[in-house]
Amino acid sequence: MSLLEVKDLQVRVEEREILHGLSLTVNPGQVHAIMGPNGSGKSTLSHVIAGKPGYEVTGGQILFKGEDLLEMAPNERAAKGVFLAFQYPVEIPGVTTWNFLHAALNAQRKARGEDEISSPAFLKKVREVAKSLNIPQDMLKRGVNVGFSGGEKKRNEILQMALFEPAVCILDEMDSGLDIDALRIAADGVNALRSPERAMVVITHYQRLLNYIVPDVVHVMSKGRVVKSGGKELALELEESGYAQFEDAA
Amino acid sequence: MNVVAKTETGRALGDAFAVVRDRLPGKGKIADQRQQAFEAYERSGLPHRRIEDWKYTDLRALMREVLPLAPAPDAAALDRATAAIKLRAIDGVRRLVLVDGAFAADLSDLGSLEKGLSVRPLREVLDAGDAALSAQAFASDISNPMIALNGAMATDGVVIDIADGTVLTRPLHIVHVASGTAPVATFTRSLLRLGRDTGVTLVESYLAAEGAKAYQTHDGLIVAIGDNARLDHVRLVEDSVDAFNISSATVTLGAHAHFNTFGLTSGGHVSRYQLTVTCAGEGSKVETNGVNLINGKQHADTTLFMDHAVPHCASREIFRAVVDDRAHSVFQGRIIVRPDAQKTDAKMMTRALLLSDDAEADNKPELEIFADDVTCGHGATTGALDESLLFYMRARGLPEKEAQALLIQAFVGEAIETIASDALREVAIAAAQRWLEARA
Ligand SMILES: Nc1ncnc2c1ncn2[C@@H]1O[C@H](COP(=O)(O)OP(=O)(O)O)[C@@H](O)[C@H]1O
Ligand SMILES: [Mg+2]
C-alpha cells in the first residue's frame, strides 16, 4: 500500500481555487521532490496535508496508509506519523522548546496508546539529536524558536522530525534562508532519517537542495497542478530551462 | 436632593445590620465607628454602574439576594473546613484559619510563635477594648460603600503584628474557608502591621469546603508596612463558582519599604478586589501583579488604586486576564501622582486573552499626574490565542486544549514570574494548572 495518496485534490482559500485537482502517490522508502515557482500552491498542499484550518477541500481525497486523512484533526495526523517541517516556523514565547517537545511527544504517544516517555529518557534522546544537528543545549531552554536565526529555526524543525520519527515527512522550503554550511547540516539530518519504511516529500523551488537530498521522483507543480513527473534528472533539466515552459502547459 | 433608590438586596443588608449590631464585637468607640461606617454604606447602598468605580461591576444587578450572617461553625463545619484546607495545604507556612468568618484557633498554627510575631483574633482584640488598635482596624475609606459595609459588619479576622527588626522566614497563611453549612454571608477584617526593618510573606486563600456553593465573603485587609520593611503577598481566590467575594486591601508603605503582591482569581461567581496602595514614605517600591482565569458566567473585577504621595517611589503593575465562555473580567488601574511626588516611576501593563466570542474583558487604566518630573506609562491589549501558533502546536501532536493550555500558561507566566518566592510561585502555577485541567 502506498503511504500517502493525494487524489485529484481541489482546494479553495477564501473562495479562490488554489489546487485544481492535484494527484500524488508516495510509497515507503521514497523521496519525492515537488518543485515549482512561487505561488504554484506548494505550501497550500503541505498545509492541507497537515490539516491547517482555513482551507476548503472541494474535491478529491488524501489517504494516509489507506485512511482518510482529511477526517482527522491535525494532532491526530501527527500522532499517525505525518510531519510537516514548516516553511515559516512560528515563535512561541514563554513555552520552552524542552517543554513543548516533551508535551508534544507524549501527546503523540498517548494518542497511539503508548506509555509516556520519562523526563530523563526524553532529555537523553533530545540531547543526542540536538548534538547531531549542531543545536546548542541552551537553545532548547529558550522559548520555541524565539530569537532563533532562520537557520536555527530550520534545524529545530529537523530536530523535531528526528524526535517524532514520523512515517511521512513533508519539508516545505527547508533550504530557504540557509547558507551552504547550514544547508549541509540540515540535509545530513534529513538523509539520516531516510529509511525503507519512511517517505519524504521535499518541497523547493531551487534544484540546489536536491544535490544534498537526492530524490527518487521529481514533480513539477505549476498553478495548482502537477504538470510533469520524472526521475531526479528532471530537477537538473528544470535548472537549465526554468519553469516557463510549464507555466504555459498549465 | 439625594434620593437613593435601593434594591431589595441593599435594604436587606441594612436590616441585617440592625439585627446583629448589638452582637458585633467591640463597644463604645468601635460601635460608633461601625455606626458611621454603616451610615456611609446606607447613603449609597449597593454600588451600581452609574458610580464610576463600579461601572463594570454593578452589584445591584449582580447581587440578587443578601444572605444571613453566618453562625459560628459547629464541629461538622470545622471538619469540612479541615478537609478543604488539607487539599490546598501549603508546606512550611504558619496557617491562620477563618471558618465562615470566625477565627478557628484549633485549625490554626499558633504554637511557638517567632520572637517579634504576635497573632490575635480580631474579635478578641475588639472585646479587649484596645482602642488604638481597634481604631486602626476600622480606619478605612468608608467612601467605598462595600468597604464601609465590611467595617460595619466585621465579626472577626486576624490581627498580626511584626515587631521592629523581625524578619520571618516562615510565611503566614490566612485561609478563609466557607464550610457549606448554609448559604451565608461572612464579614471579616484583618490587620497586618510590619514594624521598621521587618520582612514577612503573607498568603491569603479563599476556599470552599465540599458542599459550599452560594455564599458571600466580604473581607478587608489593612496593612501598614514600616520603614525599610518588606511584605511579599500572594492572594488566591478559589471560591466556589456560585460564591461572591467582595474584598479590599488597603496598604500603606513607609520610607524604603517594599510591597510585592500577586493575586490569582479563578473562583467565585462574582468577585471584586479593591487594592489601594499608598506610597507614603520616600523610596518605597510596589509591585502589584495579578491573573484572572475565569470561565462559565464568572465575573472577576480587580480594581487597583496606586497613590504616589511622596517623591522617589516606583510602582509596577502586570495584570493578565484569561476569559472563557461568557465570563467577564474587569481590570481598573488608577495611578495618582501627587504634586510632591517628583521622580515617581509608575508603570502598568495589562493584557487580556479572550478564549470565546462571548467572553468580555474591560480594562480601564487611568493616570492622574500632578508632578512634572516623573516616568509614567500604561499599556493594554486584548486578543485571542494566535491561530498560527495553535496550528503549529497541533501539527506537532498536541490536542487543541493542550496547545491552548501551554499558550495560556505562557501568557499568565509573565505575571506569575513576579512572585519572589520559588515555593509560592509553584503554588500559583499549581492554581493556574487546576483551572486549566478543569477546562480540559
Ligand atoms: N491564506 C491565503 N489567502 C489567500 N490566498 C492565499 C492564501 N494562501 C495562499 N494563497 C494563494 O495561493 C497561491 C499558492 O500559494 P502557496 O501555496 O503559498 O504557493 P507556494 O508555496 O508554491 O509559493 C498563491 O497565489 C497565494 O497567493
Ligand atoms: Mg511556499
JSON list of C-alpha atoms and ligand atoms in Angstrom, two decimals, chain A residues 43 87 172-173, ligand 2:
[
{"chain": "A", "resi": 43, "resn": "SER", "atom": "CA", "xyz": [2.71, 25.34, 0.69]},
{"chain": "A", "resi": 87, "resn": "GLN", "atom": "CA", "xyz": [8.43, 26.96, 5.61]},
{"chain": "A", "resi": 172, "resn": "ASP", "atom": "CA", "xyz": [8.45, 22.91, 2.89]},
{"chain": "A", "resi": 173, "resn": "GLU", "atom": "CA", "xyz": [11.30, 25.06, 1.52]},
{"chain": "C", "resi": 2, "resn": "MG", "atom": "MG", "xyz": [5.58, 28.11, -0.10]}
]
